[in-house]
mmCIF file with all atom_site columns, C-alpha atoms in Angstrom:
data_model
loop_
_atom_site.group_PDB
_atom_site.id
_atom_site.type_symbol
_atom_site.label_atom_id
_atom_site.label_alt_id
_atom_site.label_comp_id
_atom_site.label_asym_id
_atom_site.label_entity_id
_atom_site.label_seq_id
_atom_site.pdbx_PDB_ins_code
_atom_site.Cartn_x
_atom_site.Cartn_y
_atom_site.Cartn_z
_atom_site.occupancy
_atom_site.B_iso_or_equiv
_atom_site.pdbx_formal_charge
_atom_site.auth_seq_id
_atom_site.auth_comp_id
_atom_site.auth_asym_id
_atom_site.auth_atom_id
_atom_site.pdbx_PDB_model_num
ATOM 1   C CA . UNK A 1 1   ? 2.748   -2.932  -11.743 1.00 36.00 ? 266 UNK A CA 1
ATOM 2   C CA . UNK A 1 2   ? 0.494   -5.937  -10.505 1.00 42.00 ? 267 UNK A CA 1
ATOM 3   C CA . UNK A 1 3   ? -0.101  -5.899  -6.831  1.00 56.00 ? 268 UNK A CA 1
ATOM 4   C CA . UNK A 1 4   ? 0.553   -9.477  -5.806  1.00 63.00 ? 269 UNK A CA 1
ATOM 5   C CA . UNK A 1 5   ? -2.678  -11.304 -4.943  1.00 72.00 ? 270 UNK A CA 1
ATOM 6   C CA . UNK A 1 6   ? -2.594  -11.585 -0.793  1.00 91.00 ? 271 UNK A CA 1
ATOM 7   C CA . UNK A 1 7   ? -5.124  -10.211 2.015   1.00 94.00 ? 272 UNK A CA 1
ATOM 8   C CA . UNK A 1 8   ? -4.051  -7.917  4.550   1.00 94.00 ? 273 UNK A CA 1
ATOM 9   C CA . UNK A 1 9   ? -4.648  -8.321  8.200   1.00 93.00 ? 274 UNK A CA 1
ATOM 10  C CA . UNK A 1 10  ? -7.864  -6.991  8.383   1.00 94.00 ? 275 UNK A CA 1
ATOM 11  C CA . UNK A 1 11  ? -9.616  -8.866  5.736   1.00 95.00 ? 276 UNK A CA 1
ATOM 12  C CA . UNK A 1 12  ? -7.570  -12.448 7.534   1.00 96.00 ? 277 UNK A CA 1
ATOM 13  C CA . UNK A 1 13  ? -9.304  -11.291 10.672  1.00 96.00 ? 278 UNK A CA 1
ATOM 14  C CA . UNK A 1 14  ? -12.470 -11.205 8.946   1.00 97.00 ? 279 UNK A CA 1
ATOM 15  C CA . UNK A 1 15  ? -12.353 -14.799 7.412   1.00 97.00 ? 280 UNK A CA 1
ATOM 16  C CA . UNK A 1 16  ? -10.674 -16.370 10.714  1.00 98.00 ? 281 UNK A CA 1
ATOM 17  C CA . UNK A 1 17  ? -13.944 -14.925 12.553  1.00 98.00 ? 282 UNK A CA 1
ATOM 18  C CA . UNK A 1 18  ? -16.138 -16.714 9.747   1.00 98.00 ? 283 UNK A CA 1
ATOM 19  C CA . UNK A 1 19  ? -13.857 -19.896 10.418  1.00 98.00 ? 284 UNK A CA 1
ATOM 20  C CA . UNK A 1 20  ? -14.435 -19.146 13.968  1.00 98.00 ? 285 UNK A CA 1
ATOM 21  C CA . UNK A 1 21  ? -18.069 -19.178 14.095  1.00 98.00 ? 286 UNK A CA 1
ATOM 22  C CA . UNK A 1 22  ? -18.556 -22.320 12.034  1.00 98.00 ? 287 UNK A CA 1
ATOM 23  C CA . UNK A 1 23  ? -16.191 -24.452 14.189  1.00 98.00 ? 288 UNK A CA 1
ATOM 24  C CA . UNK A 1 24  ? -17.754 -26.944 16.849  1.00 98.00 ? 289 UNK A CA 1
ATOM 25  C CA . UNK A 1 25  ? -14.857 -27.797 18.639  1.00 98.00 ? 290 UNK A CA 1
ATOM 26  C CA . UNK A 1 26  ? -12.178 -25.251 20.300  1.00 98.00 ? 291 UNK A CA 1
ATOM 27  C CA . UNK A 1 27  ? -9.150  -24.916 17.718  1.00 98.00 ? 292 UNK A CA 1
ATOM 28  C CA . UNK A 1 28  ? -5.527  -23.494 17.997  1.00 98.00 ? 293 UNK A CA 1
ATOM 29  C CA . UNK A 1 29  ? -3.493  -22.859 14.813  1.00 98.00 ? 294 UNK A CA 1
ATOM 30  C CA . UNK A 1 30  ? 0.111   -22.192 15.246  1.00 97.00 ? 295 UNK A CA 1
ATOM 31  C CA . UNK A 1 31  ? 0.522   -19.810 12.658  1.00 97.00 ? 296 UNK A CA 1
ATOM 32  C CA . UNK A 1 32  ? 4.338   -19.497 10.828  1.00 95.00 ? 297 UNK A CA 1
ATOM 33  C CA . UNK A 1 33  ? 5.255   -17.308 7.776   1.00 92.00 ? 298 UNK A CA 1
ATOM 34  C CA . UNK A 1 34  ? 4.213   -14.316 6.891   1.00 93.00 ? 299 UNK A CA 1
ATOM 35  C CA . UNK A 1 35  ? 0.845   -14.996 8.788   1.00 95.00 ? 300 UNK A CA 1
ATOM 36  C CA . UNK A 1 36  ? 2.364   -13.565 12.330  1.00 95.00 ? 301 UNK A CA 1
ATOM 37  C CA . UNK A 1 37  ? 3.707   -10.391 10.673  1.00 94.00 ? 302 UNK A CA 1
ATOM 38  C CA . UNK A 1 38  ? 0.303   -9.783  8.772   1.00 95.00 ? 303 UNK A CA 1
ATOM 39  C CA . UNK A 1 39  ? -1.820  -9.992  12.519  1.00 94.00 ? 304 UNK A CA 1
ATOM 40  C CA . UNK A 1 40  ? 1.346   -8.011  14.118  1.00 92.00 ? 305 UNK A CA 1
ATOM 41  C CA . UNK A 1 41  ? 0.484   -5.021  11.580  1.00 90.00 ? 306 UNK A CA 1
ATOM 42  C CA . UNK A 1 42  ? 3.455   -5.116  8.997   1.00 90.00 ? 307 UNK A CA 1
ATOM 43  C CA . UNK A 1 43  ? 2.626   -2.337  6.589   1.00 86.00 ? 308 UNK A CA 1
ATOM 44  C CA . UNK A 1 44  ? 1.557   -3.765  3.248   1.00 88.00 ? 309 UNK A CA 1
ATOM 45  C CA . UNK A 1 45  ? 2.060   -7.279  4.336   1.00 91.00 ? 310 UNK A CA 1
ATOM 46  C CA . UNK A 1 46  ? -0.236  -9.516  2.402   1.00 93.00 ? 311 UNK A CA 1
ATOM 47  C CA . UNK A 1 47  ? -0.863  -12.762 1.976   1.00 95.00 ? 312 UNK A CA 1
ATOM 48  C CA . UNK A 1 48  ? -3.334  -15.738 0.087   1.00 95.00 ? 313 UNK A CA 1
ATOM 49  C CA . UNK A 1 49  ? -2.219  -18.368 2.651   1.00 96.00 ? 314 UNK A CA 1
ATOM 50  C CA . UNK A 1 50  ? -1.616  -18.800 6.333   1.00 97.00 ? 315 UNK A CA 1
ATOM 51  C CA . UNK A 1 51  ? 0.879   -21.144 7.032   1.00 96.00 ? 316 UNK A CA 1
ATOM 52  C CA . UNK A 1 52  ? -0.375  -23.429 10.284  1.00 97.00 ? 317 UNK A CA 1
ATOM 53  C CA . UNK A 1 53  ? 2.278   -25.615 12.079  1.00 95.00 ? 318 UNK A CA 1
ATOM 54  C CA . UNK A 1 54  ? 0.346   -28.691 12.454  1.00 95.00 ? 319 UNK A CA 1
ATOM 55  C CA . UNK A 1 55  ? 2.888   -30.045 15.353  1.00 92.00 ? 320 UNK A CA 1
ATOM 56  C CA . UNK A 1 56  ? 2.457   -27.043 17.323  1.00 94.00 ? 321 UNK A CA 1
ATOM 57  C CA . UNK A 1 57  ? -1.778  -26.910 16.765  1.00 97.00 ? 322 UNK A CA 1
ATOM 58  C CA . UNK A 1 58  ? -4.663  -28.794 17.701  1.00 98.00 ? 323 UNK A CA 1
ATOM 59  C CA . UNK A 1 59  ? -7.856  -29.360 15.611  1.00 98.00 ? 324 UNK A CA 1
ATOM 60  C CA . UNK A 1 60  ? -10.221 -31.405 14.502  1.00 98.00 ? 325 UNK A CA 1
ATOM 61  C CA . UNK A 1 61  ? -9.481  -32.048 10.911  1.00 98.00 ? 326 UNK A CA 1
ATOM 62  C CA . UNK A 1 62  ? -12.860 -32.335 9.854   1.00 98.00 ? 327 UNK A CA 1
ATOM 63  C CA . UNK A 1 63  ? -14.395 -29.619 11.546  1.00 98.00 ? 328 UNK A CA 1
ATOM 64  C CA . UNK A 1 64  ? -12.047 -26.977 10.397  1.00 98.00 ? 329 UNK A CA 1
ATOM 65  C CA . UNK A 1 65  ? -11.972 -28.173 6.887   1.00 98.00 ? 330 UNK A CA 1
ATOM 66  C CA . UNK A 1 66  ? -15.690 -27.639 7.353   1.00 98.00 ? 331 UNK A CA 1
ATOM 67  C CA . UNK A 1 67  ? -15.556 -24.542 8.809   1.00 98.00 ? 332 UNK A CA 1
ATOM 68  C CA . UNK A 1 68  ? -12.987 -23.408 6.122   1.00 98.00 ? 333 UNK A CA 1
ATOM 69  C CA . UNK A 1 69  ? -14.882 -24.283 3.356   1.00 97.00 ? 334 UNK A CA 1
ATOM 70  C CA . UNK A 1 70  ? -18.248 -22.803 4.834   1.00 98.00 ? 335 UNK A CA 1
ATOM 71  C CA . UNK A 1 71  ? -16.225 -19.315 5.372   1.00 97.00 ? 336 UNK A CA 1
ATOM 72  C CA . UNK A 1 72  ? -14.497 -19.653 1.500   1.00 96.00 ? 337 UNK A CA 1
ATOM 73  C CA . UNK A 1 73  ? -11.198 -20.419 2.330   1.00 97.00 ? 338 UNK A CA 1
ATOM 74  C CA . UNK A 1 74  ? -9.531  -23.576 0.730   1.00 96.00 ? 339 UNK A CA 1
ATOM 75  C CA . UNK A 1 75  ? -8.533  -25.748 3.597   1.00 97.00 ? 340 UNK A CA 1
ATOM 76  C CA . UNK A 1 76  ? -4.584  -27.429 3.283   1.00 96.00 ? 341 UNK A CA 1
ATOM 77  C CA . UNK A 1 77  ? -4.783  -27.977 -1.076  1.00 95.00 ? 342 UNK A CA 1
ATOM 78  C CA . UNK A 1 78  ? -2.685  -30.170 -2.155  1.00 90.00 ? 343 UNK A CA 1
ATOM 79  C CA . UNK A 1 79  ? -3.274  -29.664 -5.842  1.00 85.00 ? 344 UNK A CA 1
ATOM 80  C CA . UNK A 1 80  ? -3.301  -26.635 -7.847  1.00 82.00 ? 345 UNK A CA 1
ATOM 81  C CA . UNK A 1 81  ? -4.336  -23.090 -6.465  1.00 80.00 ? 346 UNK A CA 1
ATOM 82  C CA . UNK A 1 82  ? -6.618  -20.336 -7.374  1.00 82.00 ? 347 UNK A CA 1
ATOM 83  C CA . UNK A 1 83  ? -4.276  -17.418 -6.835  1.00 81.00 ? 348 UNK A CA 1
ATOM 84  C CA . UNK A 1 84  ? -7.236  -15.182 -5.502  1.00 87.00 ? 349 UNK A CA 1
ATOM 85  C CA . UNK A 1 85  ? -8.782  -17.917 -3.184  1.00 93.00 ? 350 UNK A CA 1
ATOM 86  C CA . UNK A 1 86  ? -7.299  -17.519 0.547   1.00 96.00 ? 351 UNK A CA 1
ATOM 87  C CA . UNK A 1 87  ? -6.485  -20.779 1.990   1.00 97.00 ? 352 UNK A CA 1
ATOM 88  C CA . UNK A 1 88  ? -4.969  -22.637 5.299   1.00 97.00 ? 353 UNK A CA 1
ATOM 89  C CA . UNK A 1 89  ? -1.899  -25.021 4.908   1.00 96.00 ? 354 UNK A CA 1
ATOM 90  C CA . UNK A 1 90  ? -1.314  -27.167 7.137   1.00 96.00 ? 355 UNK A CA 1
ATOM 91  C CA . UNK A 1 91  ? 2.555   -27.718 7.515   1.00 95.00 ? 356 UNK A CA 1
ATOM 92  C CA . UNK A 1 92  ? 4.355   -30.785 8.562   1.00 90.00 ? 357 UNK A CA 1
ATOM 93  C CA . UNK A 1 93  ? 7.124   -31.575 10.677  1.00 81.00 ? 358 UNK A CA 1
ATOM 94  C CA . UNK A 1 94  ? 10.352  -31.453 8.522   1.00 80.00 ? 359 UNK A CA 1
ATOM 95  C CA . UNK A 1 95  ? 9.215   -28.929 5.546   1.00 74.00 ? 360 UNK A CA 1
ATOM 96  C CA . UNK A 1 96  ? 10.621  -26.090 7.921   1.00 77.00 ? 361 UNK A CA 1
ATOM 97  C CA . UNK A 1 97  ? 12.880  -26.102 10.717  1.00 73.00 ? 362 UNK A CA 1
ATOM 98  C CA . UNK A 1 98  ? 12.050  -24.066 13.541  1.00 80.00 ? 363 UNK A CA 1
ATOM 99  C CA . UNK A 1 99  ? 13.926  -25.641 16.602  1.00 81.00 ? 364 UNK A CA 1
ATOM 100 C CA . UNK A 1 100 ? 12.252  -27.153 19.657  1.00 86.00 ? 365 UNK A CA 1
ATOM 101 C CA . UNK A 1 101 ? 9.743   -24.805 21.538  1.00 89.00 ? 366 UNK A CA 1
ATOM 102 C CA . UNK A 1 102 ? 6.691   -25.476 24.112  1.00 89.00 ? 367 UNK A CA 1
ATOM 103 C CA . UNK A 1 103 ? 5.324   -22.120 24.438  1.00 94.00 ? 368 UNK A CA 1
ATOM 104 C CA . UNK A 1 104 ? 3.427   -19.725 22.019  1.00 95.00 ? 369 UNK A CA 1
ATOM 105 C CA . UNK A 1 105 ? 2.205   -16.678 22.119  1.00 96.00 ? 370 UNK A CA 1
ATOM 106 C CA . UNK A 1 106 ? -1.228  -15.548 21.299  1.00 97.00 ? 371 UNK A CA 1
ATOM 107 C CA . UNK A 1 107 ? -2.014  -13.658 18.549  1.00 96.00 ? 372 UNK A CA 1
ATOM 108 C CA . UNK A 1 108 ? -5.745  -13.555 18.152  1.00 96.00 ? 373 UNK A CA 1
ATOM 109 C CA . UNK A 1 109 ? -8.529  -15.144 19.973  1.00 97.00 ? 374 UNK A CA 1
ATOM 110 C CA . UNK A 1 110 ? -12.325 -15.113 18.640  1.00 96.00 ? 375 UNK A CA 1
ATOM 111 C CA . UNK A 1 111 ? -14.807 -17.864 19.775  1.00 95.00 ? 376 UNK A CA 1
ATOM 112 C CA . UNK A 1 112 ? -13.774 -21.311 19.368  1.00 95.00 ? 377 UNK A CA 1
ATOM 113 C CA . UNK A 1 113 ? -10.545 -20.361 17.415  1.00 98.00 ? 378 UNK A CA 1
ATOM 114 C CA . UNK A 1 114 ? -7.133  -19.169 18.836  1.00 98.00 ? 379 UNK A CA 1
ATOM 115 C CA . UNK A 1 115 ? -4.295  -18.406 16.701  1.00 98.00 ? 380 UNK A CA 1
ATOM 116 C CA . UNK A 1 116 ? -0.931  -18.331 17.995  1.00 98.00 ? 381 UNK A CA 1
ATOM 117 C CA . UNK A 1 117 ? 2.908   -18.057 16.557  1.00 97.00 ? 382 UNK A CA 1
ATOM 118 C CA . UNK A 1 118 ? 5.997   -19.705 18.016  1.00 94.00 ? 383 UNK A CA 1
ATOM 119 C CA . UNK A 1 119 ? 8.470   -17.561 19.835  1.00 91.00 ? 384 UNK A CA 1
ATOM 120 C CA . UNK A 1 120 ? 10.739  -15.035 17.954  1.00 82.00 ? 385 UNK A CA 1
#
């Protein structure tokens, strides 16, 4: 059986500290899907994407995109994928419905980058 292509928690950690250190402006990414469950530890949770509530994140577009593509991870594709490239997608208001909230909580922090996920 073919494992599904995806990165576990560790190797995410690893690429959001490349992001991290190629950013030149602070960052917060409100992380939704599977993303929270993969930093929480769920065993043999994988994933190619992180999900990133842009409503619920600030950023400067160009410097993460930057930062992305400097660390090798595809930053919000619109097109076609490469099913074993990791990338960030950026997720608009009204392609998920997750109710009105104004805090977060913090899931990892490493230098100018901060991810957090919206309340359970």
């Amino acid at each position: 059986m073919n494992q599904e292509p995806g990165l576990s928690g560790e190797q995410w950690k690893e690429l959001i500290g490349k992001i991290a250190r190629h950013l030149k402006h602070p960052a917060s990414l409100c992380l939704i899907g599977s993303g929270p469950g993969i930093f929480a530890g769920q065993p043999n949770r994988l994933s190619i994407d992180l999900d990133t509530l842009n409503r619920a994140s600030t950023f400067d577009h160009h410097d993460l995109k930057q930062a992305c593509e400097k660390a090798g991870v595809r930053f919000d594709p619109k097109g076609e994928l490469e099913p074993d490239t990791p990338y960030l997608q950026i997720v608009e208001e009204g392609i998920v419905q997750l109710g009105k909230f104004t805090k977060t909580t913090k899931i990892l922090e490493t230098g100018e980058l901060t991810l957090v996920r919206p309340p359970l």
